[in-house]
Amino acid sequence: MSLIVQKYGGTSVGTVERIQAVADKVIGFRKAGHDIVVVVSAMSGETNRLIGLAGAMQSTPDARELDVLVSTGEQVTIALLCMALKAKGQDARSYTGGQVRILTDNSHTKARIQDIDDANMRADLELGRVVVVAGFQGVDLDGNITTLGRGGSDTTGVALAAALKADECQIYTDVDGVYTTDPRVVEKARRLEKITFEEMLEMASLGSKVLQIRAVEFAGKYQVPLRVLSSFKDGPGTLITIDEEISDMEQPVVSGIAFNRDEAKLSIRGVPDSPGVASKILAPIGEANIEVDVIVQNMAADNTNDLTFTVHRNELEKAKAVLESVAKDLNAREVVGDDTIVKVSVVGVGMRSHAGVASTMFNALAAENINIQLITTSEIKISVIIEEKYLELAVRCLHSAFDLDAA
Amino acid sequence: MSLIVQKYGGTSVGTVERIQAVADKVIGFRKAGHDIVVVVSAMSGETNRLIGLAGAMQSTPDARELDVLVSTGEQVTIALLCMALKAKGQDARSYTGGQVRILTDNSHTKARIQDIDDANMRADLELGRVVVVAGFQGVDLDGNITTLGRGGSDTTGVALAAALKADECQIYTDVDGVYTTDPRVVEKARRLEKITFEEMLEMASLGSKVLQIRAVEFAGKYQVPLRVLSSFKDGPGTLITIDEEISDMEQPVVSGIAFNRDEAKLSIRGVPDSPGVASKILAPIGEANIEVDVIVQNMAADNTNDLTFTVHRNELEKAKAVLESVAKDLNAREVVGDDTIVKVSVVGVGMRSHAGVASTMFNALAAENINIQLITTSEIKISVIIEEKYLELAVRCLHSAFDLDAA
């Protein structure tokens, strides 16, 4: 008998029928002898409806009151799921974040979990009940309702699993696992049986948006075995694990190919060299609350500097305006923006101990005449910036080059 | 400067625009120098929508989970009203029933308030904030969400006013006060400036459904001055008061004419006389959970008993079936049901000290050839059962006979 925490997202509980299907799935696990704690999101569409009402009241809704408002979405789902379970003969009990209690700091709309009281949940589990907890929400020390930010239900699931020392945290979603790359781009993409937390972090942050990054970090930190599965289709999903020792002798060097279409590139050229020039350029970007991803700096032959970085495409114009003002101050030659680029990355813990991953990658791209504009590397990832039109070609040739194609 | 508790019902907060109008009204009272605590219901239609979802899950929804579900309705409104107030520059803070905290017993869906903590509300009022509280809900000693039953928001308003020793509890609704009778029946019906709690109870229970009976009882018990006003139309409304000394020298004997179209009459005739016969007849009705209103017993010339009583029209068939089985056991002659009757009542604390109210009433009805089938009296009320077709005529002639017509 195991203790399993299961999290079902908004699509999985989007209608009366789907909530009943979740109840059936949960009862199946109970019948197999497991103790089950279920975390649910708001029914799909509900959070947006509530945020729409808030926007009609106040152009920037008060953060405390916004949390009071949107937390009702999950509260509706926990009650309905408990009713569905009881109607099918399974005793169950619902908890809001405050009732558990999931103690957070007081940063409304983006609160961080500080402590979880597991006493009530344990008492219910001992009575044979299924415990149903509202995701995404908590309560601060003064009793104010807080929320963890969008997608925070994943974090609730992992945090409960950590607090309860659960055997597994299962995240039910509309995909049946983590793939070597996006199956819409590469037909031969394969579902991974296992992936490490670090690889998952790199895959998630690069655009394979299966799981909240924060939930993965949390699971890694507290060593909670995490499994991504489909709500709608049976199957083992993908296990995200701390264990790098995959038994298969032919452990792949690269686990997956990630990509991101949402970036744009900005360059400032001909900046006269002086100490701290990169900081002088990037500090105003940070102050404007623009997040920067890849950063590359070159010294040109004339002893001036070129600095290139990428930002979210939506922020290109804003970043360019900031940079043009910086360029004037620093007496730089020019500022150039480009929103027709993409980032493609190979990810794998295996590359730590294998040389030659970079050359395999660059050779594969060169063989297709794909020009690499920027390169950036980390311990388990190599990313390149290329022209947007080559995205699919690049992902497919890398998927093959690293032997990821399904047989 | 006064402390005023205001309660706005579902229709008054039914749309974004109406919530903004409530915010304007509240700010008007703040500008006049008053401290304001607002109690709100769910937006109209929302509670029914949630109950519909519950019904789709479980034929008889679990009471605890039903409270978790429907309490979200008021939680949405408190957040939206606070946002509207803040958008208009008035600081405000929302509280769920649990956050106040409004402590109740654990009778889910019909909980009774046991205690109210006023500390948080007082601290906010001192900071110049408007306090916005979710009506209809509380929390039990174990932290479970409870609700007070439909219309319980009136009770929340009165209970908060009592706890805070407020100067007045204002109930905003879609009528502009309590009338001498239904203005749809008598064109000359007048709005009452004042009415006593006891009169209001008799008027409310007889069909003038302006206020929850329970809220009126509560206000009477804790001597909270209660005022019924319109959300949509300015005006003084009607003050419901403990004070029977109305300054007007020409104090009316009768304050209003109430009526009820929802009753039906049942008679059991020719019951051989024996001790406790009334109890033998009525006990099975009570056991069948059928509420009885008027009861009249006669001894006939042949020494048998006739017993007549009224029940809700919806329960006539059920009551008749019970009574027919009783009639067989008691060897009674016959059972007769009649659902074409109505009850008309004159109500007024003034009749306590005035003889002759009954004869004025019976004379007025006789002058219109209206036959009285049953009579029942209390200290401040005389009710008659008459044929349904005479309802309007009876109410109008009584309204005139007791000098209630508007000039």
PDB file of C-alpha atoms in Angstrom, chain A residues 139-282:
ATOM      1  CA  VAL A 139      -3.351  31.213   4.011  1.00  0.00           C
ATOM      2  CA  ASP A 140      -0.925  33.636   5.657  1.00  0.00           C
ATOM      3  CA  LEU A 141      -0.196  33.998   9.361  1.00  0.00           C
ATOM      4  CA  ASP A 142      -2.987  36.571   9.716  1.00  0.00           C
ATOM      5  CA  GLY A 143      -5.598  34.309   8.115  1.00  0.00           C
ATOM      6  CA  ASN A 144      -5.637  36.099   4.754  1.00  0.00           C
ATOM      7  CA  ILE A 145      -6.267  33.892   1.710  1.00  0.00           C
ATOM      8  CA  THR A 146      -3.242  33.736  -0.593  1.00  0.00           C
ATOM      9  CA  THR A 147      -2.598  32.138  -3.977  1.00  0.00           C
ATOM     10  CA  LEU A 148       0.596  30.659  -5.372  1.00  0.00           C
ATOM     11  CA  GLY A 149       0.265  32.140  -8.839  1.00  0.00           C
ATOM     12  CA  ARG A 150      -0.989  30.521 -12.016  1.00  0.00           C
ATOM     13  CA  GLY A 151      -0.310  26.829 -12.315  1.00  0.00           C
ATOM     14  CA  GLY A 152       0.361  26.767  -8.586  1.00  0.00           C
ATOM     15  CA  SER A 153      -1.755  23.633  -8.205  1.00  0.00           C
ATOM     16  CA  ASP A 154       1.260  21.583  -9.346  1.00  0.00           C
ATOM     17  CA  THR A 155       3.232  23.166  -6.539  1.00  0.00           C
ATOM     18  CA  THR A 156       0.471  22.350  -4.034  1.00  0.00           C
ATOM     19  CA  GLY A 157       0.556  18.719  -5.151  1.00  0.00           C
ATOM     20  CA  VAL A 158       4.325  18.423  -4.751  1.00  0.00           C
ATOM     21  CA  ALA A 159       4.319  20.297  -1.441  1.00  0.00           C
ATOM     22  CA  LEU A 160       1.618  18.017  -0.004  1.00  0.00           C
ATOM     23  CA  ALA A 161       3.517  14.963  -1.229  1.00  0.00           C
ATOM     24  CA  ALA A 162       6.658  16.262   0.500  1.00  0.00           C
ATOM     25  CA  ALA A 163       4.788  17.043   3.740  1.00  0.00           C
ATOM     26  CA  LEU A 164       3.089  13.643   3.780  1.00  0.00           C
ATOM     27  CA  LYS A 165       6.248  11.840   2.607  1.00  0.00           C
ATOM     28  CA  ALA A 166       4.108  10.341  -0.148  1.00  0.00           C
ATOM     29  CA  ASP A 167       5.440   7.517  -2.277  1.00  0.00           C
ATOM     30  CA  GLU A 168       4.647   9.370  -5.468  1.00  0.00           C
ATOM     31  CA  CYS A 169       3.143  12.623  -6.714  1.00  0.00           C
ATOM     32  CA  GLN A 170       1.163  12.073  -9.910  1.00  0.00           C
ATOM     33  CA  ILE A 171       0.424  15.077 -12.093  1.00  0.00           C
ATOM     34  CA  TYR A 172      -2.510  14.344 -14.441  1.00  0.00           C
ATOM     35  CA  THR A 173      -2.576  16.541 -17.492  1.00  0.00           C
ATOM     36  CA  ASP A 174      -3.666  16.430 -21.134  1.00  0.00           C
ATOM     37  CA  VAL A 175      -0.430  14.849 -22.394  1.00  0.00           C
ATOM     38  CA  ASP A 176       0.623  11.317 -21.544  1.00  0.00           C
ATOM     39  CA  GLY A 177       4.176  12.118 -20.496  1.00  0.00           C
ATOM     40  CA  VAL A 178       7.342  14.006 -21.309  1.00  0.00           C
ATOM     41  CA  TYR A 179       8.595  13.504 -24.878  1.00  0.00           C
ATOM     42  CA  THR A 180      12.057  13.666 -26.402  1.00  0.00           C
ATOM     43  CA  THR A 181      10.735  16.704 -28.236  1.00  0.00           C
ATOM     44  CA  ASP A 182       7.411  18.157 -29.385  1.00  0.00           C
ATOM     45  CA  PRO A 183       5.577  15.361 -31.300  1.00  0.00           C
ATOM     46  CA  ARG A 184       3.901  18.013 -33.453  1.00  0.00           C
ATOM     47  CA  VAL A 185       7.369  18.879 -34.818  1.00  0.00           C
ATOM     48  CA  VAL A 186       8.994  15.446 -34.878  1.00  0.00           C
ATOM     49  CA  GLU A 187       6.684  12.552 -35.655  1.00  0.00           C
ATOM     50  CA  LYS A 188       9.196  10.094 -34.268  1.00  0.00           C
ATOM     51  CA  ALA A 189       9.335  11.790 -30.840  1.00  0.00           C
ATOM     52  CA  ARG A 190       9.270   9.207 -28.041  1.00  0.00           C
ATOM     53  CA  ARG A 191       7.722   9.346 -24.580  1.00  0.00           C
ATOM     54  CA  LEU A 192      10.469   9.126 -21.955  1.00  0.00           C
ATOM     55  CA  GLU A 193      10.039   6.490 -19.214  1.00  0.00           C
ATOM     56  CA  LYS A 194      12.234   8.492 -16.862  1.00  0.00           C
ATOM     57  CA  ILE A 195      13.835  11.903 -16.799  1.00  0.00           C
ATOM     58  CA  THR A 196      15.892  13.570 -14.075  1.00  0.00           C
ATOM     59  CA  PHE A 197      14.706  16.701 -12.289  1.00  0.00           C
ATOM     60  CA  GLU A 198      17.533  18.722 -13.815  1.00  0.00           C
ATOM     61  CA  GLU A 199      16.677  17.596 -17.328  1.00  0.00           C
ATOM     62  CA  MET A 200      13.008  18.325 -16.688  1.00  0.00           C
ATOM     63  CA  LEU A 201      13.880  21.826 -15.529  1.00  0.00           C
ATOM     64  CA  GLU A 202      15.832  22.476 -18.705  1.00  0.00           C
ATOM     65  CA  MET A 203      13.070  20.964 -20.857  1.00  0.00           C
ATOM     66  CA  ALA A 204      10.335  22.934 -19.059  1.00  0.00           C
ATOM     67  CA  SER A 205      12.096  26.267 -19.168  1.00  0.00           C
ATOM     68  CA  LEU A 206      12.774  25.756 -22.849  1.00  0.00           C
ATOM     69  CA  GLY A 207       9.164  25.413 -23.808  1.00  0.00           C
ATOM     70  CA  SER A 208       7.948  21.867 -23.123  1.00  0.00           C
ATOM     71  CA  LYS A 209       5.297  23.255 -20.846  1.00  0.00           C
ATOM     72  CA  VAL A 210       4.079  20.096 -19.160  1.00  0.00           C
ATOM     73  CA  LEU A 211       4.794  21.112 -15.596  1.00  0.00           C
ATOM     74  CA  GLN A 212       5.318  24.267 -13.593  1.00  0.00           C
ATOM     75  CA  ILE A 213       9.064  24.863 -13.221  1.00  0.00           C
ATOM     76  CA  ARG A 214       8.516  25.770  -9.601  1.00  0.00           C
ATOM     77  CA  ALA A 215       6.842  22.443  -8.884  1.00  0.00           C
ATOM     78  CA  VAL A 216       9.763  20.585 -10.451  1.00  0.00           C
ATOM     79  CA  GLU A 217      12.282  22.558  -8.391  1.00  0.00           C
ATOM     80  CA  PHE A 218      10.259  21.820  -5.280  1.00  0.00           C
ATOM     81  CA  ALA A 219      10.050  18.104  -6.106  1.00  0.00           C
ATOM     82  CA  GLY A 220      13.799  18.000  -6.709  1.00  0.00           C
ATOM     83  CA  LYS A 221      14.568  19.806  -3.476  1.00  0.00           C
ATOM     84  CA  TYR A 222      12.393  17.503  -1.362  1.00  0.00           C
ATOM     85  CA  GLN A 223      13.122  14.394  -3.446  1.00  0.00           C
ATOM     86  CA  VAL A 224       9.459  13.713  -4.233  1.00  0.00           C
ATOM     87  CA  PRO A 225       9.123  11.183  -7.068  1.00  0.00           C
ATOM     88  CA  LEU A 226       6.985  12.959  -9.631  1.00  0.00           C
ATOM     89  CA  ARG A 227       5.059  11.295 -12.455  1.00  0.00           C
ATOM     90  CA  VAL A 228       3.366  13.041 -15.380  1.00  0.00           C
ATOM     91  CA  LEU A 229       0.374  11.133 -16.773  1.00  0.00           C
ATOM     92  CA  SER A 230      -2.673  11.677 -18.962  1.00  0.00           C
ATOM     93  CA  SER A 231      -6.105  12.180 -17.372  1.00  0.00           C
ATOM     94  CA  PHE A 232      -7.779  10.798 -20.440  1.00  0.00           C
ATOM     95  CA  LYS A 233      -5.614   7.853 -21.481  1.00  0.00           C
ATOM     96  CA  ASP A 234      -4.187   5.028 -19.389  1.00  0.00           C
ATOM     97  CA  GLY A 235      -0.428   4.580 -19.357  1.00  0.00           C
ATOM     98  CA  PRO A 236       2.654   4.838 -17.145  1.00  0.00           C
ATOM     99  CA  GLY A 237       3.506   8.438 -18.121  1.00  0.00           C
ATOM    100  CA  THR A 238       6.978   9.750 -17.367  1.00  0.00           C
ATOM    101  CA  LEU A 239       8.674   9.462 -13.992  1.00  0.00           C
ATOM    102  CA  ILE A 240      10.762  12.456 -12.979  1.00  0.00           C
ATOM    103  CA  THR A 241      13.401  11.167 -10.626  1.00  0.00           C
ATOM    104  CA  ILE A 242      16.414  12.122  -8.595  1.00  0.00           C
ATOM    105  CA  ASP A 243      18.039   8.880  -9.658  1.00  0.00           C
ATOM    106  CA  GLU A 244      20.533   9.378 -12.464  1.00  0.00           C
ATOM    107  CA  GLU A 245      21.469   5.679 -12.566  1.00  0.00           C
ATOM    108  CA  ILE A 246      19.196   4.512 -15.305  1.00  0.00           C
ATOM    109  CA  SER A 247      19.546   0.763 -15.490  1.00  0.00           C
ATOM    110  CA  ASP A 248      19.608   0.673 -19.265  1.00  0.00           C
ATOM    111  CA  MET A 249      23.297   0.232 -20.235  1.00  0.00           C
ATOM    112  CA  GLU A 250      22.807   2.183 -23.395  1.00  0.00           C
ATOM    113  CA  GLN A 251      21.992   5.314 -21.473  1.00  0.00           C
ATOM    114  CA  PRO A 252      21.426   8.121 -23.938  1.00  0.00           C
ATOM    115  CA  VAL A 253      23.778  11.070 -23.826  1.00  0.00           C
ATOM    116  CA  VAL A 254      20.965  13.432 -24.743  1.00  0.00           C
ATOM    117  CA  SER A 255      17.433  12.947 -23.386  1.00  0.00           C
ATOM    118  CA  GLY A 256      15.563  15.467 -25.454  1.00  0.00           C
ATOM    119  CA  ILE A 257      15.497  18.370 -27.848  1.00  0.00           C
ATOM    120  CA  ALA A 258      13.768  21.497 -26.580  1.00  0.00           C
ATOM    121  CA  PHE A 259      12.998  24.694 -28.413  1.00  0.00           C
ATOM    122  CA  ASN A 260      11.503  28.102 -27.833  1.00  0.00           C
ATOM    123  CA  ARG A 261       9.801  30.260 -30.437  1.00  0.00           C
ATOM    124  CA  ASP A 262       9.092  33.135 -28.050  1.00  0.00           C
ATOM    125  CA  GLU A 263      12.468  34.833 -28.001  1.00  0.00           C
ATOM    126  CA  ALA A 264      13.870  37.803 -29.880  1.00  0.00           C
ATOM    127  CA  LYS A 265      17.482  38.934 -30.200  1.00  0.00           C
ATOM    128  CA  LEU A 266      18.897  42.362 -29.451  1.00  0.00           C
ATOM    129  CA  SER A 267      22.444  43.526 -30.186  1.00  0.00           C
ATOM    130  CA  ILE A 268      24.313  46.668 -29.240  1.00  0.00           C
ATOM    131  CA  ARG A 269      27.421  47.099 -31.400  1.00  0.00           C
ATOM    132  CA  GLY A 270      30.578  49.189 -31.270  1.00  0.00           C
ATOM    133  CA  VAL A 271      30.517  49.953 -27.576  1.00  0.00           C
ATOM    134  CA  PRO A 272      33.877  51.563 -26.596  1.00  0.00           C
ATOM    135  CA  ASP A 273      35.578  49.210 -24.130  1.00  0.00           C
ATOM    136  CA  SER A 274      35.537  50.219 -20.480  1.00  0.00           C
ATOM    137  CA  PRO A 275      35.274  48.287 -17.188  1.00  0.00           C
ATOM    138  CA  GLY A 276      31.757  47.134 -16.326  1.00  0.00           C
ATOM    139  CA  VAL A 277      30.350  47.865 -19.754  1.00  0.00           C
ATOM    140  CA  ALA A 278      28.097  44.747 -19.771  1.00  0.00           C
ATOM    141  CA  SER A 279      26.568  45.756 -16.482  1.00  0.00           C
ATOM    142  CA  LYS A 280      25.997  49.328 -17.717  1.00  0.00           C
ATOM    143  CA  ILE A 281      24.101  47.857 -20.664  1.00  0.00           C
ATOM    144  CA  LEU A 282      22.067  45.212 -18.825  1.00  0.00           C
TER     145      LEU A 282
END
